[in-house]
Structures are given as C-alpha cells and as structure tokens.
Amino acid sequence: MRNSLTFGVASLLLAGSALAGDLNPPLGNPQPTNRVQINQQTIGSFPYAITESGSYVFTSDIVGVAGQHGITIAVDNVTIDMNGFTLSGVVGSLTAIQPVGASAHFNLKVKNGNITQWDNFGVNFFNDDDCVVENVNVSNTGQDGFLMGERARVINCSASFTGEDGFELGSYSVVKDSAANQCDETGFVVGIGTTIANSTSRSNILDGFSMGVACTIDNSAAYNNGQDGIQTGTGSTVRGCSVRFNSGNGFFLSTHNTAVDCMSSQSGLDGVVAGDYSTLSNVSSTFAVNGFVVQDGVSLQNCTAGANDMDGFNGGVGCTISNSSAMNNGDDGFEFLDNANISNCTAQNSTDDGIKTDDNAVVTGCTVQGSGGEGIYVETACVVSHSSSIENGLNGIRTFGNTKVSHCTTRLNGSNGVGTSGSGLVTDTIAANNTGIGINVSAAGTIINCKAYFNTGNGIQFGADSMVLNNHCDSNSGDANFRGAGADGSRVEGNNATDGTRGFYITGSGAFIVCNTARDNTTNYDIAAGNDVGTFRATPAGADAWDNFNF
C-alpha cells in the first residue's frame, strides 16, 4: 500500500465523447435509445471520455493505446456494463477506467467484464466515493487492480498479477465473493469499518488481507502469502476464516479484536498473534512457530494449538484460557505471565512444560500428560486445583511460595508428584507411582488429607515448621512413607503409614508428633531425640488421645 497516491486528473474530453442513456435501463438486449454502446469501432480515439451521466454498454472487446487511459469519467452517476467483454491495454497504456476532473465523483459503477494489461490501475476510483465494481476481473496491471474510495462496494471481482495491491479500498466499504491472486504487494488493503465476506487472497507477495480499525472479515481465506495471512486493526472481528501456508503470521490481530471459528495452519511465523484484550473462541493453530502469541487481558475459549515448533499458547498478564488444548508442541503447551486463569484445559506431549505460569495464577480442572519437563509449573501465590498431571518427565506439579494445590492427582511422573517451595499448601491430593517423592514441601508447608503410594522416593516429605495432618502413605520405596528432614517446629498428626521401609522418619528436633498410626513398615517409627512424641501403643485400649500406634 502506498503512502501517497498521485494521479492525473486532467479532463480528457476527446473525440470519443458520447451522450449517455438511462442509468437504470430496462431488462433485455441493449437498446440504442437508452444505453450508449461502446466498441472498438465507435471509440475513434483514446481515452473514451464519458461526459454525461447514464448507462454505457460494451458490444465488443476493446484494446487501448500507449500513453492514454482506456475510459475516463468526468461526471457522477455512471454505469458501465462491460457485457462480458475485455478492456485490454498495451505496453505503455495508463489506467483502464479513470475518473477525471477537478472534483471527486460519486455513484460510479463498472460491471460484468475483464480488464488486463494496463500499466497503471485497472479501476481507479480512489478519489470517488460510493462506487461499485461487480463481476469484474482485473489482471496484469502495473499498480493496483482496484483502487477505490470510501463506501465502495466490490462484489464478485478478482485481481491477479497486479504490480501493487490487488484491491485497495477506502473506509466503510464492502467486499463480497472476491479474490486476489499473485499480486506483487497485498491482496486486499481496506480502510476503517470495512466488511469483507466470502473472499480469498492467495500467493501475494505481502499480506493476504490488511485491514483498518473496526473492520469485519467473514468466511474468507488467505493462503500462501509472503507475509501475514490476515492482519487487522483495533476493534476488528474475524469469523469463520482460514489461513494456511503464509510465510509470516497466520492471523495478526490488533487490540480488542474478536476471532471466532477460525483456523491457522503451517505459518512461517506464529499461527495467531492477538493484541491486548482480544477474545478468541474456537480458533485452532497448528504447524507454526508458536501456536498463539497473545498480549495482556486476552480471553481464549475452546482453542487448539498443535504441532507447533515452540509454545502452543504464549500469553501476557491477566489472560483467561478455558476449554482449550495444546498437543505435541515443541516447547511449553501453555505459558502465561502473572494473573492467568487457566481452566478445563489439556496439554499433551509438550517437549518442555505442559502448563507454565508466573505469579498469582489459577489453574483448575486441567489435565497434563506426557510433557518432557514439568507437568504444571506455577510461580508464587498461585492456585492449582482439580487437575491431573500424568507421565511427565519431571514433577507432576511444581510450585513456589504461598501456592495452594488441592484436589489434584499426579501419577507416573519422572520426578516428584508434587513439589512445592516456600509455604506451600497441598490438600486432598493423590500422588502415585512417581519416580521421585510423592509430595514434597519445603519449610513452612502444609499437607492435609493427601495420599501418596507406590512412589519410588518417599511418600510425603516436609521441612521445618510444617503441618502434616490426616494423610495416608502406602508402599513408597524411599527412606520412609513420611520423611521429616530437619522438621523442627513441625506438627505431624493423624497420619497413617503402611508397607514402607520406615513409616515415619523424622530428623532434627522440636517437632510435635501425635495420633499417627503405622503398620507393616520395616521400621514403623524412626524419630530423632528431642521431638515431642506421643506414646507408642499397639492397641487403642487404654490409650491417651495423643498416642501414636503400631498395629
């Protein structure tokens, strides 16, 4: 698209001038009394100059000459029916159809024909508003195929092999059922508030579609373009569109955009790029660098990212992601900055982490399986709930300070089932068959109502100042079902340990250890001196409320 456009506007009212017929003639064969007939024999010399409003009809193919426009229009309210014929240029010819005069013209219409081989434009209505082109095919122009002003209507037209853009339209225009192919710049360039529907842009050197602010594009496609498939301005809407094999991004959406029911595949860069506070629903992105790259405050619903070279989803601060899936991506499945809310999502077979967030995130109802790194990895002050993490290369769930993990399941992970640092809380969670520790919390952690069984390492491990209440560990293969490493200041109460090397193995001093039960461990209790420990009993009969039990 050019930054400035300069066109010849001299009035070329030469010998080809004709009086016009009615602008809206009756149906039927052309009548000399109501439509001016244009053909090669009647033109005389070029350009053919229209100086009267009305209706004009081709009755033959027409070939222009070097150094001249084909047809010039000096008035408003003109319809040219090309009647299926072709207006051809030659080497050095200018624009096929060109308004002229000191002022803009309105309500010009060209329909039903072909335009080819003009050195400048096919149809140049740039300074003229409320114009229409319908059923017109333009090819092999030196500049734009169609250059239109504001409120233009382009219906069932095509532009191919143009030297610049296929279509360039002013604001508040309408494009329907049209195609741009193999243009040397962008297929469609449109201004503010324009609507495009059922159109295709293919194999253009630059973008497929480049749209201004507050535009809408429906049920359209962009394939094999040299840059982005569809590029939009702020506040635009994209519905039912597909982009494939574009060398840049599939969709490059500005801020406050809406994209619904769209597909991006095999982009040279990212599949979908979306600006701040955009909403994407039922959008898929496959075989790109990143599937989705979105900025702050973006909402993604029912979206899919698969087989991308890097992340499936990569987002900024405050994003909301729901009911979406990431499969077989080359880095993380989902990676978001602070304050993300990720719900009911699935990440499978990510090369690195399945779900990864920065601080203050919420991850709920999610399933992660087969990641090469962490299953779910969240930073400080996050919540992970009602989620499962299975068969990942490292930890099932890895968290940092002041994070809560609740009602989760971790199984068959290559390291710990759950690993937390800095005052983590783990409740109502199951850790089973993990290669490392079932549940591991550092100092000042809390573990309540959890189960850890058949883990290669310890069942539950905790540091100083922790609360370990009402948990069950069974058949873990490490040092102990419950391992307190330097557990000074911890409270260990109401837990049950079975079938391990040790039931409870507590080092350090100053822990409070009461009301626990242990059975069928090689050693039920191995507790260092200096801890406050309830009496060990074999039966509840006559026991004190604080006693621990071997049974």
XYZ file of C-alpha atoms in Angstrom:
551
model
C 0.000 0.000 0.000
C 1.388 3.386 -0.909
C 1.760 6.319 1.494
C 0.631 8.796 -1.137
C -1.064 8.462 -4.466
C -0.752 10.851 -7.397
C -2.995 10.525 -10.345
C -3.574 12.503 -13.480
C -6.865 14.346 -13.211
C -6.867 16.430 -16.343
C -10.146 16.354 -18.203
C -9.543 14.346 -21.303
C -12.721 15.083 -23.227
C -11.672 13.945 -26.649
C -13.392 12.730 -29.787
C -14.667 9.574 -28.135
C -17.234 11.509 -26.043
C -20.837 10.282 -26.110
C -24.210 11.186 -24.699
C -25.489 8.608 -22.247
C -28.667 6.574 -21.918
C -30.667 5.895 -18.776
C -28.667 4.945 -15.680
C -31.096 2.091 -14.939
C -32.265 0.793 -18.338
C -34.998 -1.838 -18.746
C -34.065 -5.505 -18.873
C -33.346 -7.073 -22.247
C -30.956 -6.601 -25.144
C -29.079 -3.315 -25.396
C -31.212 -0.581 -26.962
C -29.503 2.323 -28.698
C -32.054 4.717 -27.330
C -31.379 4.016 -23.651
C -27.730 2.848 -23.402
C -24.694 4.116 -25.209
C -22.880 1.292 -26.955
C -19.095 1.228 -26.748
C -16.947 -0.850 -29.072
C -13.588 -0.695 -30.787
C -15.062 0.759 -33.960
C -17.069 3.568 -32.337
C -14.395 4.845 -29.984
C -12.376 6.680 -32.560
C -9.541 7.737 -30.234
C -8.456 7.171 -26.628
C -9.350 7.801 -23.966
C -13.049 7.214 -24.475
C -14.440 10.158 -22.492
C -17.756 9.868 -20.644
C -19.118 13.354 -20.062
C -22.805 12.572 -19.473
C -24.367 10.653 -16.564
C -26.138 7.453 -17.562
C -25.578 3.912 -18.753
C -22.943 2.583 -21.131
C -22.557 -0.941 -22.535
C -19.693 -2.730 -24.315
C -20.560 -4.535 -27.534
C -17.034 -5.794 -28.295
C -13.601 -6.251 -26.798
C -11.606 -3.027 -26.689
C -7.830 -2.544 -26.877
C -6.267 0.711 -25.671
C -3.199 2.569 -26.839
C 0.100 3.610 -25.270
C 0.191 6.803 -23.238
C -3.573 7.044 -22.665
C -6.267 5.823 -20.277
C -8.872 3.483 -21.657
C -12.047 5.229 -20.405
C -12.296 8.485 -18.484
C -15.328 9.607 -16.489
C -15.952 13.302 -15.854
C -19.404 13.130 -14.183
C -21.351 11.421 -11.368
C -23.914 8.644 -11.754
C -22.369 6.494 -14.471
C -22.804 2.741 -15.049
C -20.511 0.848 -17.409
C -21.689 -2.647 -18.313
C -18.800 -4.441 -19.941
C -21.235 -7.132 -21.044
C -18.665 -9.939 -20.711
C -16.071 -8.255 -22.901
C -12.437 -7.342 -22.173
C -10.790 -3.928 -21.951
C -7.118 -4.571 -22.737
C -4.104 -2.300 -22.547
C -0.822 -2.376 -24.407
C 2.725 -1.571 -23.338
C 2.697 1.992 -22.066
C -1.070 2.331 -21.666
C -2.181 4.029 -18.451
C -5.318 3.154 -16.399
C -8.208 1.185 -17.844
C -11.018 3.209 -16.178
C -10.074 6.577 -14.680
C -12.311 9.411 -13.391
C -11.039 12.884 -14.280
C -11.798 16.443 -13.319
C -11.151 18.880 -10.516
C -13.637 17.304 -8.081
C -14.473 13.796 -6.871
C -17.271 11.821 -8.473
C -19.968 9.683 -6.879
C -22.058 6.666 -7.762
C -19.875 5.182 -10.464
C -20.361 1.516 -11.349
C -18.433 -0.931 -13.514
C -19.698 -4.482 -14.010
C -19.513 -7.698 -15.996
C -16.157 -7.751 -17.716
C -12.404 -8.194 -17.803
C -9.571 -5.687 -17.610
C -5.969 -6.637 -18.396
C -2.529 -5.372 -19.344
C -2.700 -1.751 -18.127
C 0.495 -0.159 -16.841
C -1.207 1.761 -14.020
C -4.537 0.695 -12.466
C -7.382 -1.484 -13.602
C -10.111 0.625 -11.988
C -9.066 3.835 -10.213
C -11.902 5.293 -8.138
C -9.565 6.423 -5.358
C -10.933 9.971 -5.109
C -14.514 8.892 -5.798
C -16.921 7.639 -3.137
C -19.990 5.347 -3.203
C -18.734 3.487 -6.261
C -19.371 -0.138 -7.241
C -17.477 -2.800 -9.161
C -19.266 -6.082 -9.748
C -18.288 -9.188 -11.706
C -15.069 -7.571 -12.917
C -11.751 -9.421 -13.298
C -8.538 -7.383 -13.398
C -5.147 -8.865 -14.247
C -1.615 -7.852 -15.162
C -1.664 -4.216 -14.070
C 1.376 -2.185 -13.141
C -0.222 -0.848 -9.957
C -3.389 -1.805 -8.011
C -6.043 -3.849 -9.700
C -8.850 -1.909 -7.977
C -8.253 1.405 -6.207
C -11.473 2.546 -4.566
C -12.635 5.442 -2.403
C -14.882 5.407 0.656
C -18.091 3.362 0.883
C -17.097 1.310 -2.136
C -18.801 -1.979 -2.978
C -16.767 -4.766 -4.546
C -18.822 -7.824 -5.469
C -17.614 -10.997 -7.168
C -14.431 -9.446 -8.500
C -10.873 -10.725 -8.906
C -7.428 -9.188 -9.125
C -4.404 -11.165 -10.223
C -0.816 -10.479 -11.228
C -1.051 -6.827 -10.219
C 2.071 -4.745 -9.723
C 0.917 -3.475 -6.329
C -2.164 -4.368 -4.230
C -4.972 -6.413 -5.690
C -7.661 -4.311 -4.009
C -7.233 -1.066 -2.086
C -10.419 0.392 -0.629
C -11.310 3.395 1.490
C -13.251 3.358 4.742
C -16.688 1.801 5.276
C -16.516 -0.290 2.137
C -17.938 -3.751 1.418
C -16.169 -6.665 -0.307
C -18.032 -9.875 -1.152
C -17.145 -13.024 -3.049
C -13.891 -11.654 -4.402
C -10.346 -12.948 -4.866
C -6.794 -11.608 -5.060
C -4.121 -13.848 -6.509
C -0.383 -13.411 -7.072
C -0.298 -9.658 -6.541
C 3.084 -8.004 -6.013
C 2.006 -6.376 -2.752
C -1.049 -7.158 -0.554
C -4.161 -8.917 -1.779
C -6.715 -6.685 -0.003
C -5.964 -3.391 1.760
C -9.078 -1.823 3.297
C -9.860 1.189 5.455
C -11.792 1.794 8.670
C -15.084 -0.021 9.165
C -14.877 -2.161 6.039
C -16.613 -5.549 5.772
C -15.165 -8.463 3.798
C -17.083 -11.703 3.232
C -16.506 -14.954 1.335
C -13.271 -13.786 -0.241
C -9.865 -15.347 -0.902
C -6.349 -13.957 -1.022
C -3.700 -16.290 -2.353
C 0.015 -16.220 -3.227
C 0.518 -12.477 -2.846
C 3.985 -11.067 -2.103
C 2.931 -9.287 1.110
C -0.170 -9.877 3.306
C -3.302 -11.645 2.229
C -5.639 -9.143 3.921
C -4.576 -5.895 5.624
C -7.493 -4.244 7.392
C -8.022 -0.978 9.230
C -9.753 -0.205 12.520
C -13.181 -1.717 13.319
C -13.324 -3.976 10.275
C -15.091 -7.323 9.898
C -13.999 -10.296 7.811
C -16.228 -13.366 7.485
C -15.744 -16.780 5.888
C -12.626 -15.801 3.996
C -9.281 -17.466 3.346
C -5.644 -16.448 2.926
C -3.169 -18.982 1.511
C 0.495 -18.911 0.503
C 1.051 -15.198 1.061
C 4.545 -13.817 1.618
C 3.757 -12.164 4.952
C 0.697 -12.430 7.223
C -2.463 -14.163 6.142
C -4.960 -11.777 7.781
C -3.900 -8.588 9.540
C -6.447 -6.406 11.346
C -6.745 -3.057 13.087
C -8.096 -2.281 16.567
C -11.642 -3.407 17.341
C -11.996 -5.743 14.378
C -13.882 -9.039 14.069
C -12.719 -12.176 12.263
C -15.225 -15.017 11.807
C -15.054 -18.337 10.038
C -11.719 -17.618 8.348
C -8.843 -19.930 7.452
C -5.193 -19.159 6.775
C -2.596 -21.637 5.544
C 0.971 -21.674 4.260
C 1.589 -17.960 4.840
C 5.251 -17.015 5.332
C 4.519 -14.593 8.177
C 1.882 -14.965 10.889
C -1.380 -16.676 10.106
C -3.540 -14.099 11.906
C -2.043 -10.840 13.168
C -4.828 -9.263 15.219
C -4.597 -5.841 16.847
C -6.051 -4.906 20.245
C -9.684 -5.501 21.236
C -10.244 -7.940 18.377
C -12.684 -10.835 18.262
C -11.884 -14.046 16.369
C -14.408 -16.886 16.177
C -14.368 -20.247 14.365
C -11.033 -19.694 12.646
C -8.159 -21.937 11.590
C -4.451 -21.259 11.064
C -2.055 -23.865 9.757
C 1.552 -24.044 8.564
C 2.518 -20.413 9.097
C 6.148 -19.347 8.746
C 5.941 -17.381 11.998
C 3.242 -17.630 14.681
C -0.167 -19.036 13.903
C -2.234 -16.456 15.811
C -0.976 -13.162 17.251
C -3.551 -11.143 19.217
C -3.273 -7.760 20.908
C -4.463 -6.654 24.349
C -7.997 -7.540 25.469
C -8.892 -9.565 22.416
C -11.282 -12.531 22.555
C -10.622 -15.748 20.645
C -13.163 -18.554 20.533
C -12.958 -21.866 18.720
C -9.710 -20.965 16.971
C -7.060 -23.540 16.043
C -3.390 -23.086 15.216
C -1.093 -25.847 14.004
C 2.379 -26.211 12.483
C 3.622 -22.689 13.243
C 6.471 -21.319 15.377
C 4.150 -20.594 18.319
C 0.519 -21.570 18.036
C -0.836 -18.490 19.824
C 1.044 -15.400 20.998
C -1.343 -13.094 22.852
C -0.882 -9.907 24.838
C -2.403 -8.786 28.163
C -6.006 -9.464 29.102
C -6.768 -11.804 26.208
C -9.541 -14.403 26.535
C -9.194 -17.781 24.792
C -12.088 -20.235 24.730
C -12.256 -23.637 23.041
C -8.983 -23.083 21.203
C -6.489 -25.674 19.965
C -2.739 -25.489 19.395
C -0.973 -28.493 17.934
C 2.392 -29.484 16.495
C 3.930 -26.015 16.760
C 7.709 -25.592 16.945
C 7.645 -23.746 20.264
C 4.753 -22.966 22.640
C 1.196 -23.942 21.953
C -0.089 -20.872 23.815
C 2.102 -17.988 24.966
C 0.436 -15.056 26.697
C 0.804 -11.860 28.679
C -0.605 -10.674 32.002
C -4.181 -11.324 33.077
C -5.225 -13.750 30.357
C -8.144 -16.174 30.678
C -7.909 -19.558 28.968
C -10.715 -22.111 29.117
C -11.602 -25.411 27.477
C -8.546 -25.290 25.265
C -5.955 -27.882 24.307
C -2.269 -27.940 23.414
C -0.840 -31.061 21.820
C 2.604 -32.069 20.596
C 4.186 -28.629 20.807
C 7.960 -28.155 20.756
C 8.257 -26.147 23.973
C 5.502 -25.460 26.547
C 1.864 -26.310 25.995
C 0.644 -23.184 27.814
C 2.941 -20.405 29.032
C 1.461 -17.243 30.576
C 2.604 -14.342 32.712
C 1.054 -13.123 36.000
C -2.642 -13.409 36.897
C -3.509 -16.051 34.336
C -6.690 -18.077 34.782
C -6.452 -21.453 33.050
C -9.460 -23.746 33.397
C -10.533 -27.060 31.906
C -7.578 -27.197 29.547
C -5.482 -30.099 28.279
C -1.772 -30.232 27.477
C -0.360 -33.368 25.911
C 3.139 -34.319 24.828
C 4.794 -30.919 25.195
C 8.560 -31.046 24.774
C 9.056 -28.878 27.864
C 6.346 -27.973 30.437
C 2.656 -28.689 29.962
C 1.278 -25.613 31.768
C 3.569 -22.833 32.967
C 2.612 -19.545 34.629
C 4.104 -16.696 36.601
C 2.674 -15.311 39.874
C -0.954 -15.180 41.042
C -2.269 -17.661 38.511
C -5.198 -20.043 38.873
C -5.091 -23.453 37.188
C -8.218 -25.536 37.656
C -9.778 -28.594 36.048
C -6.781 -29.171 33.774
C -5.097 -32.338 32.525
C -1.429 -32.573 31.576
C 0.165 -35.710 30.176
C 3.424 -36.661 28.550
C 5.350 -33.403 28.913
C 9.134 -33.634 28.732
C 9.564 -31.181 31.615
C 7.185 -30.230 34.410
C 3.535 -31.156 34.096
C 2.209 -27.997 35.779
C 4.706 -25.300 36.790
C 3.477 -22.201 38.623
C 5.251 -19.425 40.464
C 4.337 -17.570 43.693
C 0.829 -17.194 45.163
C -0.886 -19.461 42.665
C -3.727 -21.979 42.971
C -3.771 -25.379 41.263
C -6.958 -27.352 41.834
C -8.921 -30.308 40.499
C -6.213 -31.063 37.959
C -4.243 -34.137 36.957
C -0.649 -34.447 35.834
C 0.443 -37.790 34.425
C 3.568 -39.279 32.843
C 5.591 -36.086 32.660
C 9.395 -36.063 32.550
C 9.921 -34.062 35.756
C 7.497 -33.095 38.523
C 3.795 -33.588 38.084
C 3.090 -30.240 39.798
C 5.864 -27.791 40.694
C 5.050 -24.654 42.681
C 6.752 -21.844 44.570
C 5.925 -19.644 47.588
C 2.434 -19.416 49.055
C 0.841 -21.631 46.431
C -2.114 -23.948 47.044
C -2.546 -27.345 45.421
C -5.869 -29.037 46.099
C -7.877 -31.985 44.791
C -5.213 -32.935 42.265
C -3.807 -36.220 41.012
C -0.214 -36.849 39.958
C 0.904 -40.208 38.613
C 3.851 -41.772 36.832
C 5.922 -38.603 36.644
C 9.701 -38.723 36.244
C 10.412 -36.817 39.451
C 8.125 -35.787 42.316
C 4.364 -35.964 42.126
C 4.001 -32.562 43.823
C 6.923 -30.319 44.684
C 6.418 -27.009 46.466
C 8.778 -24.351 47.817
C 8.096 -21.659 50.396
C 4.955 -22.114 52.496
C 3.067 -24.273 50.048
C -0.301 -25.848 50.884
C -1.272 -29.265 49.475
C -4.698 -30.695 50.304
C -6.842 -33.605 49.135
C -4.293 -34.645 46.529
C -3.088 -38.050 45.312
C 0.494 -38.776 44.288
C 1.111 -42.281 42.967
C 3.769 -44.218 41.063
C 6.053 -41.231 40.628
C 9.794 -41.817 40.206
C 10.669 -39.313 42.940
C 8.853 -38.231 46.107
C 5.080 -38.353 46.154
C 4.536 -34.939 47.800
C 7.452 -32.737 48.781
C 7.016 -29.417 50.600
C 9.792 -27.226 51.910
C 9.825 -25.290 55.200
C 6.522 -23.919 56.493
C 4.492 -26.131 54.162
C 1.116 -27.717 54.899
C -0.109 -31.132 53.732
C -3.651 -32.195 54.648
C -5.809 -35.169 53.609
C -3.441 -36.380 50.912
C -2.452 -39.848 49.700
C 0.929 -40.969 48.425
C 1.551 -44.527 47.340
C 3.904 -46.620 45.199
C 6.305 -43.735 44.651
C 9.976 -44.590 44.092
C 11.062 -41.988 46.648
C 9.475 -41.040 49.958
C 5.718 -40.785 50.157
C 5.450 -37.345 51.827
C 8.490 -35.224 52.659
C 8.472 -31.943 54.560
C 10.794 -29.387 56.117
C 10.763 -27.300 59.291
C 7.649 -25.551 60.616
C 5.303 -27.669 58.506
C 1.821 -29.068 59.190
C 1.286 -32.696 58.125
C -2.248 -33.729 59.039
C -4.508 -36.679 58.238
C -2.578 -38.092 55.312
C -2.052 -41.689 54.161
C 1.118 -43.144 52.650
C 1.492 -46.718 51.418
C 4.194 -48.763 49.737
C 6.590 -45.951 48.931
C 10.145 -47.145 48.219
C 12.294 -44.338 49.614
C 13.624 -43.887 53.120
C 10.140 -43.549 54.541
C 6.468 -43.112 53.891
C 6.692 -39.857 55.894
C 10.051 -38.112 55.916
C 10.659 -35.029 58.034
C 14.088 -33.703 57.094
C 15.081 -31.202 59.778
C 11.448 -30.958 60.763
C 11.931 -28.514 63.649
C 8.695 -26.844 64.654
C 6.506 -29.154 62.517
C 3.261 -30.797 63.602
C 2.722 -34.368 62.380
C -0.699 -35.605 63.413
C -3.356 -38.098 62.404
C -1.382 -39.724 59.597
C -1.247 -43.383 58.539
C 1.824 -45.150 57.099
C 1.848 -48.690 55.730
C 4.205 -51.041 53.885
C 7.304 -48.868 53.621
C 10.924 -49.020 54.670
C 10.019 -46.701 57.551
C 6.616 -45.451 58.481
C 7.822 -42.137 59.937
C 11.430 -40.970 59.688
C 11.964 -37.652 61.484
C 15.337 -35.975 61.904
C 16.084 -32.803 63.798
C 14.323 -31.776 66.974
C 11.321 -29.782 68.124
C 8.602 -31.491 66.043
C 5.222 -32.394 67.595
C 4.269 -35.948 66.560
C 0.974 -37.371 67.791
C -2.025 -39.536 66.906
C -0.330 -41.314 63.992
C -0.646 -44.950 63.005
C 1.866 -47.258 61.306
C 1.685 -50.859 60.130
C 3.820 -53.326 58.188
C 6.751 -50.984 57.664
C 10.225 -52.419 58.158
C 10.525 -49.809 60.923
C 7.304 -48.093 61.864
C 8.856 -45.116 63.680
C 12.395 -43.738 63.417
C 12.284 -40.416 65.262
C 15.289 -38.484 66.471
C 15.587 -37.465 70.088
C 14.405 -34.043 71.110
C 10.979 -34.219 69.469
C 7.658 -34.176 71.327
C 6.185 -37.575 70.533
C 3.031 -39.255 71.773
C 3.427 -42.655 73.419
C 3.673 -45.622 71.051
C 0.958 -48.199 71.574
C -0.111 -51.388 69.886
C -3.840 -51.022 70.661
C -6.262 -48.177 71.365
C -7.321 -49.832 74.575
C -6.393 -47.505 77.438
C -4.615 -45.116 75.070
C -4.249 -41.408 75.561
C -5.632 -39.004 72.984
C -2.104 -38.049 71.848
C -0.666 -41.530 71.462
C 0.809 -42.993 68.281
C 0.094 -46.579 67.257
C 1.866 -49.626 65.850
C -0.702 -52.122 64.646
